[in-house]
C-alpha positions as a Python dict, from the first residue, in 0.01 Angstrom:
ca = {
    (1, 'R'): (0, 0, 0),
    (2, 'M'): (-254, -280, 6),
    (3, 'S'): (-628, -278, 12),
    (4, 'L'): (-782, -390, 340),
    (5, 'G'): (-891, -724, 194),
    (6, 'I'): (-548, -803, 52),
    (7, 'A'): (-379, -693, 375),
    (8, 'R'): (-599, -932, 573),
    (9, 'R'): (-515, -1219, 338),
    (10, 'F'): (-144, -1133, 351),
    (11, 'F'): (-123, -1116, 729),
    (12, 'N'): (-337, -1429, 768),
    (13, 'L'): (-87, -1607, 544),
    (14, 'Q'): (201, -1466, 747),
    (15, 'D'): (41, -1601, 1065),
    (16, 'K'): (-17, -1945, 907),
    (17, 'L'): (344, -1961, 795),
    (18, 'G'): (466, -1851, 1139),
    (19, 'F'): (681, -1568, 1003),
    (20, 'D'): (750, -1263, 1215),
    (21, 'K'): (852, -1034, 927),
    (22, 'A'): (660, -932, 617),
    (23, 'S'): (977, -968, 409),
    (24, 'K'): (986, -1342, 483),
    (25, 'T'): (626, -1375, 367),
    (26, 'V'): (698, -1182, 48),
    (27, 'E'): (1002, -1403, -15),
    (28, 'W'): (790, -1716, 37),
    (29, 'L'): (526, -1585, -206),
    (30, 'L'): (791, -1502, -468),
    (31, 'N'): (948, -1847, -434),
    (32, 'K'): (610, -2017, -469),
    (33, 'S'): (523, -1796, -768),
    (34, 'E'): (848, -1854, -952),
    (35, 'G'): (687, -2077, -1217),
    (36, 'A'): (417, -1822, -1292),
    (37, 'I'): (675, -1544, -1307),
    (38, 'D'): (881, -1749, -1553),
    (39, 'E'): (569, -1791, -1770),
    (40, 'I'): (536, -1413, -1789),
    (41, 'D'): (899, -1389, -1900),
    (42, 'K'): (843, -1653, -2171),
    (43, 'G'): (527, -1482, -2297),
    (44, 'G'): (724, -1236, -2506),
    (45, 'D'): (459, -967, -2473),
    (46, 'N'): (722, -718, -2356),
    (47, 'K'): (473, -570, -2110),
    (48, 'S'): (616, -403, -1806),
    (49, 'L'): (570, -615, -1498),
    (50, 'S'): (367, -341, -1336),
    (51, 'S'): (110, -365, -1615),
    (52, 'V'): (70, -741, -1590),
    (53, 'S'): (-200, -850, -1353),
    (54, 'E'): (-374, -1182, -1373),
    (55, 'V'): (-674, -1144, -1147),
    (56, 'S'): (-959, -1385, -1102),
    (57, 'E'): (-1285, -1364, -917),
    (58, 'N'): (-1391, -1650, -694),
    (59, 'K'): (-1744, -1775, -635),
    (60, 'D'): (-1796, -1519, -356),
    (61, 'G'): (-1705, -1232, -587),
    (62, 'Q'): (-1373, -1168, -416),
    (63, 'K'): (-1088, -1084, -646),
    (64, 'G'): (-750, -1242, -603),
    (65, 'F'): (-441, -1341, -796),
    (66, 'S'): (-538, -1663, -969),
    (67, 'R'): (-202, -1837, -946),
    (68, 'V'): (-179, -1769, -573),
    (69, 'E'): (-535, -1892, -516),
    (70, 'K'): (-452, -2218, -690),
    (71, 'M'): (-184, -2294, -433),
    (72, 'K'): (-356, -2520, -184),
    (73, 'T'): (-58, -2635, 16),
    (74, 'A'): (184, -2420, 207),
    (75, 'A'): (529, -2558, 275),
    (76, 'P'): (724, -2291, 463),
    (77, 'T'): (1089, -2256, 380),
    (78, 'S'): (1326, -2296, 672),
    (79, 'Y'): (1551, -2000, 745),
}
């Protein structure tokens, strides 16, 4: 489940990317986040992935995943 705000952001991204399935959008996000995911693996904290959340708050007070927010360009992967 997603909060309403996150769902809006997710489906807006899906529309921008031109994907017709949520799984393609999730795959795109995972591919774009691979570097950040690798950093978690290298951290050596041995935290479970479900307990790791790096959340930032932007100037409007909206919370979002900081590494995703830093991505300014979207280059869709061809399928």
